[in-house]
Amino acid sequence: MTSEDNQEHYLVSRMPFQQAGAAEVLRAAQKDKGFLDHLKSCLSEIVQRSAGTKVWLDIHKHAEILCEFIYYCLTTLCLHQTLGEEYTGVLQVDHSKRKLPHTFKRVTMVILQCFGPEVIRRLLSKLEDSTRSGKLSGYLRPDLKNIILHQMPTLKYSLTLLHRIHLASFYFTGAFYHISKRITGIKYVLVREWFGDTSASKSFQILGLVLLTHILLTTVYTAYSHFFIKSSSESTQSSTKCFVESKKQCPLCLDERKHSSVTPCGHLFCWQCIQECLQTCQQCPLCRHSALPSQVVPLLNYD
């Protein structure tokens, strides 16, 4: 009998298991992130000492993604708990909560979790660059090209908004902390029921309500700024202001940078744009390098 058969027999014989709550799932994810950050830090030190800082800056995005992929290959894909899952006593199961996730689901989940954000970022960047450079001129009408460029910030914000709504849903239900697990239907159950913290569910539901309120207010303010404040300001500007040099452009809002600020990895953004972005995901939007809001440095008198 294989290891997978043994674990599935154990699941069936012990069912029903209690579904893991938001506290256990979140703690497991935090533990895994902390361990991955340590692995990435060790890899960074090894590469920089052996090949130099320049080489690491050139490959660090790919190296960090590869490091994360190897970690989940050695754990999830091999039917082992990750260190975070083992620490909190949770186990991945399929939607029935009676069997381990099928191999195809586990592979899909790992690929989406490791490569999904980078693939989406590259596709959006490729679409924007191709539209701006005129490579799609033979396929797009000029008015459609302008619409795509004009709506690109809205599309990027929509992805951020989708992630926040997903996070609020997790706070309410305690399931699917990662979007990759929501897509594949992989849930968590408690292996040690006495280890669960049922008292924390109300607190997380309140947190989810606060997050939904913040999403609503932010969306209303963004829509108001886009349709009223921005349109009125654009009508007073001359047509020569429509073009923004790439070196002065914020990668998030695509307008001229306001209050230029730099992340630890050296990328420049508007102060407000990068602060709002890091509230959702504490990584640089361009290279996925770890970045905290407190690590962003505002630049004075920077052109």
CSV table of C-alpha atoms in Angstrom, one decimal:
chain,number,residue,atom,x,y,z
A,1,MET,CA,0.0,0.0,0.0
A,2,THR,CA,1.4,3.4,-1.0
A,3,SER,CA,1.8,6.4,1.2
A,4,GLU,CA,-1.1,8.1,-0.5
A,5,ASP,CA,-3.3,5.0,0.1
A,6,ASN,CA,-2.3,4.9,3.8
A,7,GLN,CA,-3.1,8.6,4.3
A,8,GLU,CA,-6.5,8.3,2.5
A,9,HIS,CA,-7.4,5.2,4.6
A,10,TYR,CA,-6.5,7.3,7.7
A,11,LEU,CA,-8.7,10.1,6.5
A,12,VAL,CA,-11.7,7.9,5.9
A,13,SER,CA,-11.3,6.0,9.2
A,14,ARG,CA,-11.1,9.3,11.2
A,15,MET,CA,-13.8,11.3,9.4
A,16,PRO,CA,-15.5,13.6,9.8
A,17,PHE,CA,-12.6,16.0,10.5
A,18,GLN,CA,-13.2,19.6,11.6
A,19,GLN,CA,-12.6,22.2,9.0
A,20,ALA,CA,-9.6,24.4,9.8
A,21,GLY,CA,-10.4,27.9,10.8
A,22,ALA,CA,-9.0,31.2,9.5
A,23,ALA,CA,-6.6,31.4,12.4
A,24,GLU,CA,-4.9,28.0,11.7
A,25,VAL,CA,-4.8,28.5,7.9
A,26,LEU,CA,-3.4,32.0,8.2
A,27,ARG,CA,-0.8,30.9,10.7
A,28,ALA,CA,0.3,28.1,8.5
A,29,ALA,CA,0.7,30.5,5.5
A,30,GLN,CA,2.7,32.9,7.7
A,31,LYS,CA,5.0,30.1,8.8
A,32,ASP,CA,5.6,28.9,5.2
A,33,LYS,CA,6.3,32.5,4.1
A,34,GLY,CA,8.8,33.0,6.9
A,35,PHE,CA,10.6,29.8,6.0
A,36,LEU,CA,10.6,30.7,2.3
A,37,ASP,CA,11.9,34.2,3.1
A,38,HIS,CA,14.8,32.5,5.0
A,39,LEU,CA,15.5,30.2,2.1
A,40,LYS,CA,15.5,33.1,-0.4
A,41,SER,CA,17.8,35.1,1.9
A,42,CYS,CA,20.3,32.2,2.1
A,43,LEU,CA,20.2,31.8,-1.7
A,44,SER,CA,20.7,35.5,-2.1
A,45,GLU,CA,23.8,35.4,0.1
A,46,ILE,CA,25.2,32.4,-1.7
A,47,VAL,CA,24.8,33.9,-5.1
A,48,GLN,CA,26.1,37.3,-4.2
A,49,ARG,CA,29.2,35.9,-2.5
A,50,SER,CA,29.9,33.5,-5.4
A,51,ALA,CA,28.9,35.5,-8.5
A,52,GLY,CA,28.4,39.1,-7.3
A,53,THR,CA,25.5,41.4,-6.6
A,54,LYS,CA,24.9,42.3,-10.2
A,55,VAL,CA,24.2,38.6,-11.1
A,56,TRP,CA,21.8,38.3,-8.3
A,57,LEU,CA,19.9,41.4,-9.3
A,58,ASP,CA,19.6,39.9,-12.8
A,59,ILE,CA,18.3,36.5,-11.7
A,60,HIS,CA,16.7,37.2,-8.3
A,61,LYS,CA,13.1,37.2,-9.6
A,62,HIS,CA,13.4,33.8,-11.3
A,63,ALA,CA,15.5,32.4,-8.5
A,64,GLU,CA,13.0,33.3,-5.8
A,65,ILE,CA,10.1,31.8,-7.9
A,66,LEU,CA,12.1,28.6,-8.5
A,67,CYS,CA,13.0,28.4,-4.8
A,68,GLU,CA,9.2,28.6,-3.9
A,69,PHE,CA,8.4,26.0,-6.6
A,70,ILE,CA,11.0,23.5,-5.3
A,71,TYR,CA,9.7,24.0,-1.7
A,72,TYR,CA,6.2,23.0,-2.7
A,73,CYS,CA,7.4,20.2,-4.9
A,74,LEU,CA,9.2,18.6,-2.0
A,75,THR,CA,6.2,19.0,0.3
A,76,THR,CA,2.7,19.3,-1.3
A,77,LEU,CA,3.5,17.4,-4.5
A,78,CYS,CA,5.1,14.6,-2.5
A,79,LEU,CA,2.0,14.3,-0.2
A,80,HIS,CA,3.9,15.8,2.7
A,81,GLN,CA,2.7,18.7,4.9
A,82,THR,CA,4.5,22.0,4.5
A,83,LEU,CA,6.3,23.2,7.6
A,84,GLY,CA,3.5,25.7,8.3
A,85,GLU,CA,0.8,23.0,7.9
A,86,GLU,CA,2.7,20.7,10.2
A,87,TYR,CA,3.1,23.5,12.8
A,88,THR,CA,-0.6,24.2,13.0
A,89,GLY,CA,-1.8,20.7,12.4
A,90,VAL,CA,-3.7,21.2,9.2
A,91,LEU,CA,-4.0,18.9,6.2
A,92,GLN,CA,-5.0,19.5,2.6
A,93,VAL,CA,-8.1,17.7,1.4
A,94,ASP,CA,-10.4,17.9,-1.6
A,95,HIS,CA,-13.9,19.4,-1.6
A,96,SER,CA,-15.4,16.2,-0.1
A,97,LYS,CA,-13.0,16.5,2.9
A,98,ARG,CA,-12.6,12.7,2.8
A,99,LYS,CA,-9.7,12.3,0.4
A,100,LEU,CA,-6.4,13.9,-0.3
A,101,PRO,CA,-6.4,16.2,-3.3
A,102,HIS,CA,-5.8,14.4,-6.6
A,103,THR,CA,-2.4,14.7,-8.2
A,104,PHE,CA,-3.7,16.9,-11.0
A,105,LYS,CA,-5.2,19.4,-8.5
A,106,ARG,CA,-2.0,19.5,-6.4
A,107,VAL,CA,0.1,20.2,-9.5
A,108,THR,CA,-2.3,22.9,-10.8
A,109,MET,CA,-2.4,24.5,-7.4
A,110,VAL,CA,1.4,24.7,-7.0
A,111,ILE,CA,1.8,26.1,-10.6
A,112,LEU,CA,-0.8,28.7,-10.1
A,113,GLN,CA,0.5,29.7,-6.7
A,114,CYS,CA,4.2,30.0,-7.8
A,115,PHE,CA,3.9,31.2,-11.4
A,116,GLY,CA,0.4,32.7,-11.6
A,117,PRO,CA,1.1,36.3,-10.3
A,118,GLU,CA,4.3,36.6,-12.5
A,119,VAL,CA,2.5,35.3,-15.6
A,120,ILE,CA,-0.3,37.8,-15.2
A,121,ARG,CA,2.1,40.7,-14.6
A,122,ARG,CA,4.1,39.8,-17.7
A,123,LEU,CA,1.0,39.4,-19.8
A,124,LEU,CA,-0.3,42.8,-18.8
A,125,SER,CA,3.1,44.4,-19.2
A,126,LYS,CA,3.5,42.8,-22.7
A,127,LEU,CA,0.0,44.0,-23.7
A,128,GLU,CA,0.7,47.5,-22.6
A,129,ASP,CA,4.2,47.7,-24.2
A,130,SER,CA,2.9,46.2,-27.5
A,131,THR,CA,0.0,48.7,-27.6
A,132,ARG,CA,2.3,51.7,-26.8
A,133,SER,CA,5.0,50.7,-29.3
A,134,GLY,CA,2.5,50.1,-32.1
A,135,LYS,CA,3.2,46.4,-32.6
A,136,LEU,CA,-0.6,45.8,-32.5
A,137,SER,CA,-1.4,48.6,-34.9
A,138,GLY,CA,-2.2,46.1,-37.6
A,139,TYR,CA,-4.8,44.4,-35.3
A,140,LEU,CA,-6.2,47.3,-33.4
A,141,ARG,CA,-8.0,50.5,-34.5
A,142,PRO,CA,-6.5,53.7,-33.1
A,143,ASP,CA,-9.6,54.3,-30.9
A,144,LEU,CA,-9.4,50.8,-29.5
A,145,LYS,CA,-5.7,51.3,-28.8
A,146,ASN,CA,-6.4,54.5,-26.8
A,147,ILE,CA,-9.2,52.7,-24.9
A,148,ILE,CA,-6.8,49.9,-23.9
A,149,LEU,CA,-4.1,52.3,-22.7
A,150,HIS,CA,-6.6,54.4,-20.9
A,151,GLN,CA,-8.2,51.4,-19.1
A,152,MET,CA,-5.0,49.6,-18.2
A,153,PRO,CA,-4.7,51.2,-14.7
A,154,THR,CA,-8.4,50.2,-14.1
A,155,LEU,CA,-7.6,46.6,-15.1
A,156,LYS,CA,-4.6,46.5,-12.8
A,157,TYR,CA,-6.7,48.0,-10.0
A,158,SER,CA,-9.5,45.4,-10.7
A,159,LEU,CA,-7.0,42.6,-10.1
A,160,THR,CA,-6.0,44.2,-6.7
A,161,LEU,CA,-9.7,44.6,-5.9
A,162,LEU,CA,-10.4,41.0,-6.7
A,163,HIS,CA,-7.6,39.9,-4.4
A,164,ARG,CA,-9.0,42.0,-1.6
A,165,ILE,CA,-12.5,40.6,-2.0
A,166,HIS,CA,-11.0,37.1,-2.0
A,167,LEU,CA,-9.2,37.9,1.3
A,168,ALA,CA,-12.4,39.2,2.8
A,169,SER,CA,-14.2,36.0,1.9
A,170,PHE,CA,-11.5,34.0,3.6
A,171,TYR,CA,-12.0,36.0,6.8
A,172,PHE,CA,-15.7,35.1,6.8
A,173,THR,CA,-15.4,31.4,5.9
A,174,GLY,CA,-11.9,30.4,6.9
A,175,ALA,CA,-11.3,28.6,3.6
A,176,PHE,CA,-9.2,29.3,0.6
A,177,TYR,CA,-6.5,31.8,1.8
A,178,HIS,CA,-4.8,31.4,-1.5
A,179,ILE,CA,-6.6,32.0,-4.8
A,180,SER,CA,-4.9,28.9,-6.3
A,181,LYS,CA,-6.6,26.8,-3.6
A,182,ARG,CA,-10.0,28.4,-4.3
A,183,ILE,CA,-9.6,27.6,-8.1
A,184,THR,CA,-8.7,24.0,-7.4
A,185,GLY,CA,-11.1,23.5,-4.5
A,186,ILE,CA,-8.4,22.4,-2.0
A,187,LYS,CA,-9.4,22.9,1.6
A,188,TYR,CA,-7.8,22.4,5.0
A,189,VAL,CA,-9.0,20.1,7.9
A,190,LEU,CA,-7.6,19.9,11.4
A,191,VAL,CA,-5.6,16.7,12.1
A,192,ARG,CA,-5.6,17.6,15.8
A,193,GLU,CA,-9.0,18.9,16.6
A,194,TRP,CA,-8.0,20.1,20.1
A,195,PHE,CA,-5.5,22.4,18.4
A,196,GLY,CA,-8.2,24.5,16.7
A,197,ASP,CA,-9.1,28.0,18.0
A,198,THR,CA,-12.9,28.4,17.4
A,199,SER,CA,-13.0,31.6,19.5
A,200,ALA,CA,-11.1,33.5,16.8
A,201,SER,CA,-13.8,33.0,14.1
A,202,LYS,CA,-15.8,36.0,15.3
A,203,SER,CA,-12.8,38.2,15.3
A,204,PHE,CA,-11.9,37.3,11.7
A,205,GLN,CA,-15.5,37.9,10.6
A,206,ILE,CA,-15.3,41.4,12.0
A,207,LEU,CA,-12.0,41.8,10.2
A,208,GLY,CA,-13.6,40.7,7.0
A,209,LEU,CA,-16.4,43.2,7.5
A,210,VAL,CA,-13.9,46.0,8.1
A,211,LEU,CA,-12.0,45.0,4.9
A,212,LEU,CA,-15.3,44.9,2.8
A,213,THR,CA,-16.1,48.4,4.1
A,214,HIS,CA,-12.6,49.6,3.2
A,215,ILE,CA,-13.0,48.1,-0.3
A,216,LEU,CA,-16.3,49.8,-0.8
A,217,LEU,CA,-15.1,53.2,0.3
A,218,THR,CA,-11.9,52.9,-1.7
A,219,THR,CA,-13.8,51.9,-4.8
A,220,VAL,CA,-16.3,54.8,-4.5
A,221,TYR,CA,-13.4,57.3,-4.0
A,222,THR,CA,-11.4,55.9,-6.9
A,223,ALA,CA,-14.5,56.0,-9.2
A,224,TYR,CA,-15.2,59.6,-8.1
A,225,SER,CA,-11.6,60.6,-8.6
A,226,HIS,CA,-11.5,58.9,-12.0
A,227,PHE,CA,-14.8,60.2,-13.4
A,228,PHE,CA,-15.0,63.7,-11.9
A,229,ILE,CA,-11.7,65.0,-10.4
A,230,LYS,CA,-9.4,63.6,-13.1
A,231,SER,CA,-11.8,64.5,-16.0
A,232,SER,CA,-12.1,68.1,-14.8
A,233,SER,CA,-8.3,68.4,-14.4
A,234,GLU,CA,-7.6,66.9,-17.8
A,235,SER,CA,-9.9,69.4,-19.4
A,236,THR,CA,-7.8,72.3,-18.1
A,237,GLN,CA,-4.5,70.8,-19.2
A,238,SER,CA,-3.0,71.3,-22.6
A,239,SER,CA,-2.6,68.4,-25.0
A,240,THR,CA,1.2,68.5,-24.6
A,241,LYS,CA,0.7,67.2,-21.0
A,242,CYS,CA,-0.9,63.9,-22.3
A,243,PHE,CA,2.5,62.2,-22.9
A,244,VAL,CA,4.5,61.2,-19.9
A,245,GLU,CA,8.2,60.2,-20.3
A,246,SER,CA,8.8,56.6,-19.2
A,247,LYS,CA,11.5,57.6,-16.7
A,248,LYS,CA,9.0,59.9,-15.0
A,249,GLN,CA,6.1,57.5,-15.1
A,250,CYS,CA,4.7,55.5,-12.1
A,251,PRO,CA,4.3,51.8,-13.2
A,252,LEU,CA,1.1,51.5,-11.1
A,253,CYS,CA,-1.0,54.6,-12.1
A,254,LEU,CA,0.9,55.2,-15.4
A,255,ASP,CA,0.8,59.0,-14.7
A,256,GLU,CA,3.7,61.2,-13.8
A,257,ARG,CA,5.1,60.2,-10.4
A,258,LYS,CA,3.9,62.3,-7.5
A,259,HIS,CA,6.2,62.3,-4.4
A,260,SER,CA,8.6,59.8,-5.9
A,261,SER,CA,9.4,56.9,-3.5
A,262,VAL,CA,11.8,53.9,-3.8
A,263,THR,CA,11.4,50.3,-2.7
A,264,PRO,CA,14.3,48.3,-1.2
A,265,CYS,CA,14.8,46.7,-4.7
A,266,GLY,CA,15.3,50.1,-6.3
A,267,HIS,CA,12.0,50.6,-8.2
A,268,LEU,CA,10.3,54.0,-8.2
A,269,PHE,CA,6.5,54.7,-7.6
A,270,CYS,CA,4.2,57.3,-6.4
A,271,TRP,CA,4.1,57.4,-2.6
A,272,GLN,CA,0.4,56.8,-2.4
A,273,CYS,CA,0.4,54.1,-5.2
A,274,ILE,CA,3.0,51.9,-3.6
A,275,GLN,CA,1.7,52.3,-0.1
A,276,GLU,CA,-1.8,51.2,-1.2
A,277,CYS,CA,-0.3,48.3,-3.2
A,278,LEU,CA,1.8,47.0,-0.2
A,279,GLN,CA,-1.2,47.0,2.0
A,280,THR,CA,-2.5,44.0,0.0
A,281,CYS,CA,0.7,42.2,-1.0
A,282,GLN,CA,4.0,43.0,0.7
A,283,GLN,CA,6.1,42.5,-2.5
A,284,CYS,CA,7.3,44.9,-5.2
A,285,PRO,CA,4.7,44.9,-8.0
A,286,LEU,CA,7.5,44.8,-10.6
A,287,CYS,CA,9.9,42.2,-9.3
A,288,ARG,CA,8.1,40.5,-6.3
A,289,HIS,CA,11.0,41.3,-4.0
A,290,SER,CA,9.9,41.4,-0.4
A,291,ALA,CA,9.0,45.0,0.7
A,292,LEU,CA,7.2,46.4,3.7
A,293,PRO,CA,5.4,49.8,3.7
A,294,SER,CA,7.8,51.0,6.3
A,295,GLN,CA,10.8,50.2,4.0
A,296,VAL,CA,9.6,52.5,1.2
A,297,VAL,CA,11.8,55.7,1.2
A,298,PRO,CA,10.3,59.0,-0.1
A,299,LEU,CA,12.7,60.9,-2.3
A,300,LEU,CA,13.0,64.7,-1.8
A,301,ASN,CA,13.8,67.0,-4.8
A,302,TYR,CA,13.9,64.0,-7.2
A,303,ASP,CA,13.1,64.5,-10.9
